[in-house]
Short mmCIF file of C-alpha atoms and ligand atoms in Angstrom, two decimals:
data_model
loop_
_atom_site.label_atom_id
_atom_site.label_comp_id
_atom_site.label_asym_id
_atom_site.label_seq_id
_atom_site.Cartn_x
_atom_site.Cartn_y
_atom_site.Cartn_z
CA MET A 53 152.82 174.55 57.24
CA ILE A 54 150.27 173.48 54.61
CA ILE A 55 147.69 170.82 55.36
CA GLU A 56 145.73 169.22 52.53
CA TYR A 57 142.40 167.47 52.64
CA ILE A 58 140.51 165.62 49.96
CA ILE A 59 136.78 166.39 49.97
CA PRO A 60 134.74 163.61 48.37
CA ARG A 61 131.56 164.32 46.46
CA LEU A 62 128.27 163.88 48.33
CA ASP A 63 129.86 161.81 51.08
CA PHE A 64 127.91 163.04 54.07
CA SER A 65 129.72 161.00 56.65
CA ALA A 66 133.13 162.35 55.54
CA ALA A 67 132.01 165.91 54.78
CA GLY A 68 133.02 168.26 57.54
CA LYS A 69 136.12 166.33 58.52
CA ALA A 70 138.58 168.90 57.12
CA SER A 71 137.06 171.66 59.22
CA THR A 72 136.67 169.56 62.37
CA ASP A 73 140.25 168.37 62.06
CA THR A 74 141.53 171.92 61.55
CA LYS A 75 139.52 173.05 64.55
CA HIS A 76 141.31 170.52 66.73
CA ARG A 77 144.73 171.45 65.36
CA LEU A 78 144.16 175.13 65.98
CA THR A 79 142.96 174.37 69.50
CA GLN A 80 146.26 172.58 70.10
CA LEU A 81 148.11 175.66 68.81
CA GLY A 82 146.35 177.62 71.53
CA LEU A 83 144.54 180.16 69.35
CA PRO A 84 141.68 182.15 70.89
CA PRO A 85 138.45 180.08 70.90
CA ALA A 86 136.38 182.80 69.20
CA LEU A 87 138.85 182.94 66.32
CA ILE A 88 138.94 179.15 66.01
CA LYS A 89 135.16 179.12 65.87
CA ARG A 90 135.10 181.65 63.02
CA ILE A 91 137.68 179.68 61.06
CA ALA A 92 135.91 176.35 61.61
CA ILE A 93 132.50 177.73 60.60
CA ALA A 94 133.80 179.36 57.43
CA MET A 95 135.74 176.25 56.48
CA TYR A 96 132.80 173.97 57.15
CA GLU A 97 130.57 175.95 54.79
CA ALA A 98 133.21 175.91 52.06
CA GLU A 99 133.79 172.21 52.56
CA MET A 100 130.08 171.38 52.37
CA ASN A 101 129.73 173.44 49.20
CA ILE A 102 132.48 171.42 47.50
CA ALA A 103 130.87 168.16 48.62
CA ILE A 104 127.36 169.23 47.59
CA HIS A 105 127.76 171.59 44.63
CA GLY A 106 131.37 171.27 43.46
CA GLY A 107 131.50 167.58 42.66
CA GLY A 108 134.21 167.03 45.26
CA GLY A 109 137.61 168.68 45.47
CA ARG A 110 140.26 169.57 47.97
CA ALA A 111 141.19 172.00 50.70
CA GLU A 112 144.57 173.54 51.49
CA ILE A 113 145.09 175.15 54.86
CA GLU A 114 148.19 177.26 55.22
CA ILE A 115 149.21 178.26 58.71
CA LEU A 116 151.77 181.09 58.84
CA PRO A 117 152.90 183.39 61.62
CA GLY A 118 150.08 185.87 62.06
CA GLU A 119 147.72 184.47 59.43
CA ILE A 120 145.83 181.47 58.16
CA THR A 121 144.80 181.06 54.55
CA SER A 122 142.44 178.35 53.38
CA ARG A 123 141.75 177.45 49.78
CA PHE A 124 138.91 175.24 48.60
CA ILE A 125 139.35 174.03 45.07
CA ASP A 126 136.98 172.07 42.86
CA HIS A 127 136.58 171.37 39.16
CA GLY A 128 132.82 171.21 39.23
CA PRO A 129 130.14 173.22 37.43
CA GLY A 130 131.30 176.59 38.72
CA ILE A 131 129.16 179.53 39.81
CA ALA A 132 127.74 181.57 36.94
CA ASP A 133 126.71 184.61 38.99
CA ILE A 134 128.78 185.00 42.14
CA GLU A 135 126.96 188.11 43.32
CA LEU A 136 123.65 186.25 43.17
CA ALA A 137 125.11 183.19 44.93
CA MET A 138 126.33 185.45 47.76
CA GLN A 139 122.80 186.60 48.58
CA GLU A 140 121.25 185.25 51.76
CA GLY A 141 118.72 182.59 50.90
CA TYR A 142 119.91 181.93 47.37
CA SER A 143 120.38 178.21 46.81
CA THR A 144 120.21 175.77 43.94
CA ALA A 145 120.23 172.77 46.27
CA PRO A 146 117.70 170.15 45.12
CA GLU A 147 114.96 168.77 47.36
CA GLU A 148 116.91 165.70 48.48
CA ILE A 149 119.80 167.90 49.65
CA ARG A 150 117.41 170.16 51.56
CA ASP A 151 116.01 167.07 53.23
CA MET A 152 119.50 166.43 54.58
CA GLY A 153 119.69 169.87 56.17
CA PHE A 154 121.43 171.92 53.48
CA GLY A 155 120.24 174.54 51.04
CA ALA A 156 119.39 177.46 53.32
CA GLY A 157 121.46 179.63 51.02
CA MET A 158 123.40 180.83 54.04
CA GLY A 159 126.75 179.14 53.42
CA LEU A 160 128.45 181.89 51.42
CA PRO A 161 127.04 184.66 53.67
CA ASN A 162 128.31 182.71 56.70
CA MET A 163 131.77 182.53 55.09
CA LYS A 164 131.77 186.25 54.40
CA LYS A 165 130.73 187.02 57.95
CA ASN A 166 133.38 184.84 59.54
CA ALA A 167 136.44 185.25 57.29
CA ASP A 168 138.55 188.40 57.36
CA GLU A 169 138.70 188.16 53.59
CA LEU A 170 136.81 186.01 51.09
CA ILE A 171 137.81 185.70 47.45
CA ILE A 172 135.78 183.55 45.06
CA GLN A 173 137.02 182.70 41.60
CA SER A 174 134.78 180.63 39.41
CA GLU A 175 134.24 179.78 35.81
CA PRO A 176 131.25 177.83 34.52
CA ASN A 177 132.17 174.20 33.76
CA LYS A 178 135.75 174.72 34.97
CA GLY A 179 135.32 174.94 38.70
CA THR A 180 135.50 177.15 41.72
CA THR A 181 138.21 178.30 44.10
CA VAL A 182 137.23 179.87 47.38
CA GLN A 183 140.01 181.50 49.32
CA MET A 184 139.56 182.70 52.87
CA HIS A 185 142.00 184.63 54.92
CA PHE A 186 142.12 184.95 58.70
CA CYS A 187 144.34 187.32 60.66
CA LEU A 188 145.72 186.07 63.95
CA PRO A 189 146.30 188.37 66.90
CA ALA A 190 149.91 189.50 67.22
CA GLY A 191 152.20 186.91 68.72
CA GLU A 192 150.02 183.87 67.99
CA ALA A 193 150.92 180.74 66.04
CA MET B 110 116.99 176.15 82.46
CA ARG B 111 118.57 172.82 83.33
CA ALA B 112 118.57 170.14 80.65
CA ASN B 113 116.89 167.82 83.16
CA GLU B 114 113.88 170.13 83.33
CA ILE B 115 113.60 169.97 79.56
CA VAL B 116 113.34 166.19 79.81
CA GLN B 117 110.24 166.64 81.98
CA ILE B 118 108.65 169.35 79.85
CA LEU B 119 109.00 167.43 76.58
CA ASN B 120 108.49 164.03 78.11
CA ALA B 121 111.80 163.31 76.45
CA GLU B 122 114.30 160.52 76.75
CA ILE B 123 118.03 161.15 77.06
CA VAL B 124 119.84 158.98 74.52
CA ALA B 125 123.38 160.29 75.08
CA GLY B 126 125.22 162.26 77.74
CA LYS B 127 122.96 161.38 80.68
CA GLU B 128 125.81 162.03 83.11
CA ILE B 129 126.29 165.63 81.97
CA ALA B 130 122.60 166.57 81.55
CA ASP B 131 122.08 167.70 85.15
CA ARG B 132 124.88 170.25 84.87
CA LEU B 133 123.84 171.62 81.49
CA ASP B 134 122.24 175.07 81.54
CA ILE B 135 120.22 176.20 78.51
CA GLY B 136 119.41 179.83 77.80
CA THR B 137 117.60 179.68 74.49
CA ALA B 138 116.61 177.30 71.74
CA CYS B 139 116.65 177.03 67.98
CA GLY B 140 114.18 174.86 66.06
CA CYS B 141 115.67 174.26 62.65
CA ASP B 142 116.27 171.68 59.95
CA LEU B 143 118.71 173.68 57.84
CA MET B 144 122.20 173.57 59.25
CA SER B 145 123.51 176.79 57.69
CA ASP B 146 120.59 178.63 59.30
CA VAL B 147 121.67 177.17 62.62
CA ILE B 148 125.18 178.47 61.92
CA ALA B 149 123.85 181.89 60.99
CA PHE B 150 121.51 182.34 63.95
CA VAL B 151 122.83 180.49 66.97
CA LYS B 152 124.46 182.34 69.84
CA GLU B 153 125.15 180.93 73.29
CA ARG B 154 123.78 178.20 75.60
CA VAL B 155 121.47 177.01 72.87
CA ALA B 156 119.45 173.85 72.56
CA LEU B 157 118.92 172.71 68.98
CA LEU B 158 115.59 171.10 68.13
CA THR B 159 115.59 169.24 64.84
CA GLY B 160 113.84 166.52 62.91
CA LEU B 161 117.05 165.61 61.09
CA THR B 162 119.09 162.64 62.16
CA ASN B 163 122.28 162.69 60.16
CA PRO B 164 125.83 163.13 61.44
CA GLN B 165 125.96 166.66 60.00
CA VAL B 166 123.67 167.73 62.83
CA LEU B 167 126.38 166.80 65.32
CA ARG B 168 129.11 168.40 63.22
CA THR B 169 127.10 171.61 63.27
CA ALA B 170 126.48 171.28 67.00
CA ASP B 171 130.19 170.77 67.59
CA LEU B 172 131.10 173.82 65.49
CA MET B 173 128.60 176.05 67.23
CA ASP B 174 129.32 174.77 70.76
CA ILE B 175 125.75 173.50 71.04
CA ARG B 176 125.60 171.10 74.01
CA LEU B 177 122.01 169.87 73.67
CA VAL B 178 120.29 168.43 70.61
CA ILE B 179 116.63 167.42 70.84
CA PHE B 180 115.18 165.19 68.12
CA VAL B 181 111.49 165.85 67.55
CA ARG B 182 108.70 163.71 66.04
CA GLY B 183 110.13 160.59 67.67
CA LYS B 184 113.20 160.57 65.40
CA LYS B 185 115.95 158.29 66.63
CA PRO B 186 119.64 159.08 66.23
CA SER B 187 121.83 156.28 64.88
CA ALA B 188 124.44 154.45 66.93
CA GLU B 189 127.09 156.45 65.03
CA MET B 190 125.49 159.71 66.14
CA ILE B 191 125.22 158.59 69.75
CA GLN B 192 128.90 157.75 69.71
CA MET B 193 129.83 161.11 68.16
CA ALA B 194 127.76 162.90 70.79
CA GLN B 195 129.48 161.05 73.59
CA GLU B 196 132.92 161.92 72.19
CA GLN B 197 131.96 165.56 71.79
CA GLY B 198 130.23 165.90 75.17
CA ILE B 199 126.84 166.66 73.65
CA VAL B 200 123.56 165.64 75.25
CA LEU B 201 121.01 164.03 72.92
CA MET B 202 117.30 163.75 73.69
CA LYS B 203 114.34 162.51 71.76
CA THR B 204 110.70 163.45 72.13
CA ARG B 205 107.53 162.36 70.39
CA ASP B 206 106.36 165.98 70.14
CA SER B 207 106.39 167.71 66.77
CA MET B 208 108.73 170.63 66.18
CA PHE B 209 105.93 173.14 66.73
CA ILE B 210 104.66 171.56 69.93
CA ALA B 211 108.14 171.03 71.39
CA CYS B 212 109.17 174.65 70.71
CA GLY B 213 105.85 175.88 72.09
CA LYS B 214 106.22 173.91 75.32
CA LEU B 215 109.74 175.20 75.90
CA TYR B 216 108.70 178.77 75.15
CA GLN B 217 105.80 178.50 77.55
CA ALA B 218 108.12 177.08 80.20
CA GLY B 219 110.24 180.21 80.02
CA ILE B 220 112.86 179.63 77.35
CA LYS B 221 112.27 182.81 75.45
CA GLY B 222 115.28 183.21 73.24
CA ASP B 223 116.29 186.08 71.11
CA SER B 224 114.14 187.12 68.19
CA SER B 225 116.83 189.20 66.56
CA TYR B 226 119.67 187.97 64.42
N1 ATP C 411 131.75 175.04 44.95
C1 ATP C 411 130.63 175.35 44.28
N2 ATP C 411 130.44 174.90 43.01
C2 ATP C 411 129.32 175.22 42.33
N3 ATP C 411 128.32 175.98 42.84
C3 ATP C 411 128.46 176.46 44.10
C4 ATP C 411 129.61 176.17 44.89
N4 ATP C 411 129.47 176.80 46.08
C5 ATP C 411 128.28 177.43 46.03
N5 ATP C 411 127.66 177.24 44.85
C6 ATP C 411 126.36 177.81 44.42
O1 ATP C 411 126.05 178.92 45.25
C7 ATP C 411 124.78 178.70 45.88
C8 ATP C 411 124.79 179.35 47.25
O2 ATP C 411 125.74 178.71 48.11
P1 ATP C 411 125.51 178.75 49.69
O3 ATP C 411 126.58 177.96 50.34
O4 ATP C 411 125.36 180.18 50.12
O5 ATP C 411 124.09 178.06 49.88
P2 ATP C 411 123.73 176.51 49.76
O6 ATP C 411 124.96 175.68 49.76
O7 ATP C 411 122.81 176.32 48.61
O8 ATP C 411 122.92 176.28 51.12
P3 ATP C 411 123.56 176.21 52.60
O9 ATP C 411 125.02 176.52 52.49
O10 ATP C 411 122.82 177.24 53.37
O11 ATP C 411 123.31 174.83 53.08
C9 ATP C 411 124.61 177.20 45.90
O12 ATP C 411 123.26 176.82 46.00
C10 ATP C 411 125.21 176.83 44.54
O13 ATP C 411 124.31 177.09 43.49
MG1 MG C 412 126.44 175.99 51.19
#
């Protein structure tokens, strides 16, 4: 099953809906709460990054037996130095975004901590794809 | 510590979830205006103190299983936020205290928290 979400640019009342919705779906599937929390946190950070930095984009959540893969795709400015962007505290968020509660530079580190695998592909001026993989315990979903 | 005690300590007003506040038990607190920091640091039975009043605060609270959000500096949550909190079973309070004062009062009252991360 693949679920798709559109993530609008800088729409702070819509941003976060893809991850909240996925959280509820996974709860209905009966996955362990700790795993659901990890997935929801990682997805939320990726979703906010698309809304804030990526100029909007979309998310694809693929639920398979034993694994969940999420892809966050945008055609925004891209990330020039991924290694730098991964560092805790690194953020290019402008003042008005910080005033809204974002720009700690903890989003990518939070994704890395919570996903079983994180793959970032990005090209300046072409966009960014963030893929996160989660392994489910045997016999689930 | 019970959420009701926090109301006393901060001279706060409950703006959502009054009916669940007497059952809510808080172990530690996090004073923060950057949501990804909240996500990075928060553990269990946490109260979130913040000066931000946008719906992302409640999204973060929902994600992190935070059951109590305290707005400092007299900030008022919108009707939309109050409704979200009610749907999610989150208690909202507001206090006139600044972030520093509110955190200090709670610390002094015995909410010590965890300095490590
Ligand atoms: N989809 C994206 N498109 C373009 N740049 C991005 C994207 N995602 C992240 N970045 C860049 O990587 C930096 C670090 O991202 P990260 O999520 O760790 O922190 P942040 O979004 O700035 O702050 P926080 O997530 O803590 O609110 C961003 O400031 C931005 O420069
Ligand atoms: Mg981010």
